[in-house]
Coordinates of C-alpha atoms in Angstrom, one line a residue:
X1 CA 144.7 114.0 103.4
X2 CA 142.5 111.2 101.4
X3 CA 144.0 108.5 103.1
X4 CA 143.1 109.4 106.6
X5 CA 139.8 108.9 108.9
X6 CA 139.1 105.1 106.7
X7 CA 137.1 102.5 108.2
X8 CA 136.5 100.6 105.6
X9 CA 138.1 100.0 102.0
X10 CA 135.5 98.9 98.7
X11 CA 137.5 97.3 96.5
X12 CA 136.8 96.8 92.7
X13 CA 137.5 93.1 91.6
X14 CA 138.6 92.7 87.9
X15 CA 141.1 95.2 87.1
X16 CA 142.5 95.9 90.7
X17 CA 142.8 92.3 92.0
X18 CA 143.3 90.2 88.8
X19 CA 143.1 90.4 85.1
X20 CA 140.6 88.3 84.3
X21 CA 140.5 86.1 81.2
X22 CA 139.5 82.4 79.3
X23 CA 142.3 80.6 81.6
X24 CA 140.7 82.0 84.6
X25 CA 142.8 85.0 84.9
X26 CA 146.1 86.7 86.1
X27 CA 146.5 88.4 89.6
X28 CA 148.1 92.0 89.9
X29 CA 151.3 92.1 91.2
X30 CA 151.0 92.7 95.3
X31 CA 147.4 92.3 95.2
X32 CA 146.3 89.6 97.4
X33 CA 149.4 90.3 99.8
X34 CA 147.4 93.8 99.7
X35 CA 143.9 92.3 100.8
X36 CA 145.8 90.0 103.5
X37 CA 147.5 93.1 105.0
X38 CA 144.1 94.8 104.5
X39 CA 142.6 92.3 107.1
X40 CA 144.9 92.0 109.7
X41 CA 145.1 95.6 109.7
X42 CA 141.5 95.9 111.3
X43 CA 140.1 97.4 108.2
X44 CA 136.7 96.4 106.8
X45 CA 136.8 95.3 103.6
X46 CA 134.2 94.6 100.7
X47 CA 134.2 93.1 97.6
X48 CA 132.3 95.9 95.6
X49 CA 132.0 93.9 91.7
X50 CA 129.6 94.0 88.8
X51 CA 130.8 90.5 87.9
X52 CA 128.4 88.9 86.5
X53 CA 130.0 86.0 84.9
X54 CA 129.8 83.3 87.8
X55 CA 127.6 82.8 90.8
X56 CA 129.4 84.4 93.8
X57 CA 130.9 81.1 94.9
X58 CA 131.9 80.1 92.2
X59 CA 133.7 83.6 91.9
X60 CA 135.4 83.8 95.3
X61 CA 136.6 79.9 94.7
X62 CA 138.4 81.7 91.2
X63 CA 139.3 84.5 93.6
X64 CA 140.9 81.8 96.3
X65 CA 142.3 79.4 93.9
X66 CA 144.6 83.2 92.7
X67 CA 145.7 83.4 96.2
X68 CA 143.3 85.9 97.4
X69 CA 141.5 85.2 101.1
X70 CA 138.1 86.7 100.7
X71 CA 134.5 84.6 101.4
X72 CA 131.4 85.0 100.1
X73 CA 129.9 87.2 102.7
X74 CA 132.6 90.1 101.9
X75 CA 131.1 90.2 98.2
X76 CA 128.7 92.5 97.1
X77 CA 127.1 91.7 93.4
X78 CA 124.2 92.7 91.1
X79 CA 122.5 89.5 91.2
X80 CA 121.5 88.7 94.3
X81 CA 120.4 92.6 94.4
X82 CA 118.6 91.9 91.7
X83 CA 116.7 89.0 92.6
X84 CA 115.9 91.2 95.5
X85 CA 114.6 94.1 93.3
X86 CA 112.8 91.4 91.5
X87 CA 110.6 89.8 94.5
X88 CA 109.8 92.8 96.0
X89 CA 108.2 93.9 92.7
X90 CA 106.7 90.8 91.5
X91 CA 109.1 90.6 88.3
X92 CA 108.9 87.9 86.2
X93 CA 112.4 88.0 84.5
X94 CA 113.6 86.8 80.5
X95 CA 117.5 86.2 81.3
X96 CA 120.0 87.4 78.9
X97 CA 123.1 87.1 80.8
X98 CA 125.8 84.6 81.2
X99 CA 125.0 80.4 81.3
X100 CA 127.5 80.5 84.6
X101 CA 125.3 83.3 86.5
X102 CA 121.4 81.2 85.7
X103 CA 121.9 79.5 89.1
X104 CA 121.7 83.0 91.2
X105 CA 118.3 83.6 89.8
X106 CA 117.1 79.9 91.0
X107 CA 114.0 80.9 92.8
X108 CA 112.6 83.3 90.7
X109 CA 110.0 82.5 88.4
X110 CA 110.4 83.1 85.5
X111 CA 107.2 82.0 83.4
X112 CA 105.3 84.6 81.4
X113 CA 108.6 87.1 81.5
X114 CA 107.1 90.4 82.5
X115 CA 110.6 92.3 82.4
X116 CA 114.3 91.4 80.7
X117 CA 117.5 91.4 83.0
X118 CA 120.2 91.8 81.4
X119 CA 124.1 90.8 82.1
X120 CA 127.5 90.4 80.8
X121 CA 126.7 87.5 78.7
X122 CA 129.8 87.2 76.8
X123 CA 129.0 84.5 74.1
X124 CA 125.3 84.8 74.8
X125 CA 125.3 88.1 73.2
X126 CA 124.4 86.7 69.6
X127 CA 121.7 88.7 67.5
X128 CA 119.0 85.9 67.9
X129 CA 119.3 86.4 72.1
X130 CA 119.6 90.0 71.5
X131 CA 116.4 90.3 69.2
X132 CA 114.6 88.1 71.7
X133 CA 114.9 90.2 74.3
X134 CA 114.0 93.6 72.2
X135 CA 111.3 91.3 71.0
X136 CA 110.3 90.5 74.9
X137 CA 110.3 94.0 76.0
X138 CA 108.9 95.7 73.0
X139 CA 106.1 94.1 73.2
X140 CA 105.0 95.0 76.9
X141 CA 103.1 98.1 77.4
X142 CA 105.3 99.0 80.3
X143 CA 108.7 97.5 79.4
X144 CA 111.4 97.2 82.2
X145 CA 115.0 96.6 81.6
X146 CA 116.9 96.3 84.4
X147 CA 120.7 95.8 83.6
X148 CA 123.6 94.7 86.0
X149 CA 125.7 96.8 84.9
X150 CA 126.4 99.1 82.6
X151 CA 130.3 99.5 82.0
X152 CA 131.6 99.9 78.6
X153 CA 134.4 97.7 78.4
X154 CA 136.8 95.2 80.6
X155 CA 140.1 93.8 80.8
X156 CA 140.5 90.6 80.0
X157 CA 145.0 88.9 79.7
X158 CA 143.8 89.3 76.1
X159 CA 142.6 92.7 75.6
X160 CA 139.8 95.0 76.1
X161 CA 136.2 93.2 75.9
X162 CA 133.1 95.2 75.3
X163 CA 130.4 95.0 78.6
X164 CA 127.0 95.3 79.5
X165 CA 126.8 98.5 78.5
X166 CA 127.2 98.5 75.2
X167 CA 124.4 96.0 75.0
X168 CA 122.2 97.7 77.4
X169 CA 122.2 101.2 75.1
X170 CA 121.3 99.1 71.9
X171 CA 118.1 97.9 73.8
X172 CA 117.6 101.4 75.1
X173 CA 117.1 102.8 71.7
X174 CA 115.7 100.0 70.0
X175 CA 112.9 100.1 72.7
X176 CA 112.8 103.3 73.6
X177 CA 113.2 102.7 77.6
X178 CA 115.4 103.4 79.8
X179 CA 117.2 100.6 81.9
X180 CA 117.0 100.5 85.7
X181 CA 120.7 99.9 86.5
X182 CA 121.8 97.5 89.4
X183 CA 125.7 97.8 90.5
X184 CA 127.7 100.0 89.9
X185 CA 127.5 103.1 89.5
X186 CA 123.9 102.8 91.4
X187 CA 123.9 104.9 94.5
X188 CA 121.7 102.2 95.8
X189 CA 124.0 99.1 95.4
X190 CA 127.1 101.5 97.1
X191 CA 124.7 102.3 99.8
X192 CA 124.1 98.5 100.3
X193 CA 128.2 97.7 100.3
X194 CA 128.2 100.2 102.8
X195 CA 125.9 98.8 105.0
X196 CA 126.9 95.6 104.8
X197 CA 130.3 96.5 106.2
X198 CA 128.8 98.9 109.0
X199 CA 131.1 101.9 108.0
X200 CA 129.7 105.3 106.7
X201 CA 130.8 107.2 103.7
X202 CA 132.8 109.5 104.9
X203 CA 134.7 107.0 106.3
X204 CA 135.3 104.7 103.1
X205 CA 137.6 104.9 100.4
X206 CA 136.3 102.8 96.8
X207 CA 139.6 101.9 95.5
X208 CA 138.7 100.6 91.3
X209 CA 139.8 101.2 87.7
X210 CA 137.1 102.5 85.9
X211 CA 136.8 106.2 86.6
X212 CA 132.7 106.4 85.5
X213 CA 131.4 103.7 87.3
X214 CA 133.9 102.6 90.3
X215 CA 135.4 106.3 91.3
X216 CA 132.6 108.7 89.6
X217 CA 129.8 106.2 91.5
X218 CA 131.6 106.0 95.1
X219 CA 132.0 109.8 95.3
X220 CA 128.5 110.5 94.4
X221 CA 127.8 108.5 97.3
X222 CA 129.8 110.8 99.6
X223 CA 132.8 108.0 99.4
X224 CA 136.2 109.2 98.6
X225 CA 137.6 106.9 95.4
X226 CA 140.9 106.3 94.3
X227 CA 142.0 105.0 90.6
X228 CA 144.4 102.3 89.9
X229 CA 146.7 102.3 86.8
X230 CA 145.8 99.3 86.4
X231 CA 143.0 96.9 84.6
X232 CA 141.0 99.1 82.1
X233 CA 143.1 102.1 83.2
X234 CA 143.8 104.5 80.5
X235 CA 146.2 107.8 80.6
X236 CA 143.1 109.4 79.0
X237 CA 140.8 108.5 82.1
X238 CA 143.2 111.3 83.8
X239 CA 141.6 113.9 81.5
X240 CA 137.9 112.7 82.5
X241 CA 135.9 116.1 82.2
X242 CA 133.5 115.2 85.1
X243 CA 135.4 112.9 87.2
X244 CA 138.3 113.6 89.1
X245 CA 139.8 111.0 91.4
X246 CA 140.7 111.7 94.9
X247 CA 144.4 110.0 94.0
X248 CA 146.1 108.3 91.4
X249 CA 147.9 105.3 92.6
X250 CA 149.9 102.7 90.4
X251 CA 148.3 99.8 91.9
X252 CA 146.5 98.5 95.1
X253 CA 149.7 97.4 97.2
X254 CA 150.7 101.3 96.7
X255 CA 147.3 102.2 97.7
X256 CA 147.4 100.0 100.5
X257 CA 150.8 101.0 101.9
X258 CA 149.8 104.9 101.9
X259 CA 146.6 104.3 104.0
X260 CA 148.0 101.9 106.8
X261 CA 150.9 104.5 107.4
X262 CA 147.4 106.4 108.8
X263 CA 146.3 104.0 110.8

C-alpha cells in the first residue's frame, strides 16, 4: 500500500544516487536509469540533499557528468535556505564550511560576524577553525549556530566519513547553545521541497539512506519514506528504536519499479 496515491518522489543524493568520494564519486547500480524512468513517468521529482560540499551547479554538473539528468531548479539545499534565514534576520555569518560552498554565501555580508554557520567542511575542520568559531560564538551574548546539517556520518568509495554533526555537538557543548538546524531533518526545509514541487505530503514518498534524518525527517512531515540498502545503510538501522521505515528496498531502481507498477 506505500507505493500508491504518489505525486511526487524526494530523493536523497549521496547514498541513493552515487557514492561519493575524492575521484568525484561512483553511481549506484540502476540509479540514473531510475531518475530517467522517474521523469518520463510524469512524476515530480526533487533533489532533497544536505550536500554541502559544492555550490549547487557545480553539484548537478558532478551529478550530469555520472549520467544523471537532473538541473539546478530540481535541487533543494541548505545553503541557499540559509542565506535566506540569514537576510531575513540580519545575520552576519563567520563560515566554517567547505572552500567549494564560499560562493553560495556571495551576497551576504559577512563583516562583524554576528552568528557561525556551520557545514560539512571536510579538511576545514582543523582545531584552529574549530576554536575560532567556539571563540566567535562564545563570545556573543546571544550566540547563534545555525548548522546545515547535522548527520553523523557519510559514505564516501572509501569508507564512512564523519559529518556535520559530529562537529556541530562539539560546539553545542563547548558553548552551551543549541544549533538552529537547516536541511534535513528540518520540518521546515521538507516543507520547502514540497512546495517547490507543488505536491502535498500525503502524496510524496522521501526515498534516502539515513534512517534519522532522510526517513525519520520525511515522516514527521506527514511524507511516507522508504530506506535504501544502500550508501550509509546498516542492517542495524533496521532495529532503529524510533524509526521505522515505510519499506525496505535494496536500491532505488527497485524502489522505482514497485511505484510505477501503481501508476
Amino acid at each position: 500500500g506505500w507505493a500508491r496515491a504518489v505525486r511526487g518522489l524526494l530523493l536523497d543524493v549521496s547514498g541513493v544516487l552515487y557514492d561519493s568520494g575524492a575521484d568525484g564519486g561512483v553511481p549506484i547500480a540502476g540509479s540514473a536509469e531510475a531518475v530517467r524512468r522517474i521523469k518520463a513517468s510524469g512524476l515530480k521529482l526533487r533533489l532533497c540533499t544536505n550536500e554541502t560540499q559544492a555550490t549547487r551547479e557545480n553539484f548537478v554538473k558532478k551529478l550530469r557528468g555520472l549520467g544523471f539528468d537532473v538541473s539546478v531548479a530540481e535541487v533543494t539545499a541548505p545553503a541557499p535556505a540559509a542565506c535566506h534565514i540569514l537576510k531575513e534576520r540580519g545575520l552576519r555569518p563567520h563560515l566554517l564550511v567547505h572552500d567549494d560552498l564560499v560562493p553560495e554565501f556571495a551576497e551576504i555580508d559577512k563583516t562583524n560576524p554576528n552568528c557561525v554557520v556551520l557545514g560539512d567542511a571536510a579538511e576545514n575542520f582543523t582545531y584552529a577553525n574549530l576554536n575560532e568559531a567556539f571563540r566567535l560564538l562564545i563570545g556573543m551574548e546571544k550566540p547563534v549556530l545555525i548548522s546545515l546539517g547535522r548527520g553523523r556520518y557519510y559514505k564516501e568509495t572509501d569508507g564512512l566519513k564523519l559529518d556535520v554533526g559530529a562537529y556541530m555537538k562539539a560546539l553545542e557543548y563547548a558553548c552551551d547553545v543549541q544549533a538552529e538546524v537547516v536541511g534535513k531533518p528540518s520540518k521546515r526545509f521538507f516543507e520547502s521541497a514540497l512546495a517547490e514541487m507543488g505536491v502535498p505530503a500525503e502524496q510524496a514518498i522521501m526515498i534516502g539512506d539515513d534512517i534519522v534524518n532522510d526517513v525519520g525527517g520525511a515522516q514527521r512531515c506527514g511524507m511516507r519514506a522508504l530506506q535504501v540498502r544502500t550508501g550509509k545503510y546498516r542492517p542495524s538501522d533496521e532495529n532503529h528504536p524510533e524509526v521505522k521505515p515505510d519499506a525496505y528496498v535494496n536500491n532505488l531502481a527497485e524502489a522505482v519499479d514497485i511505484i510505477l507498477q501503481q501508476l
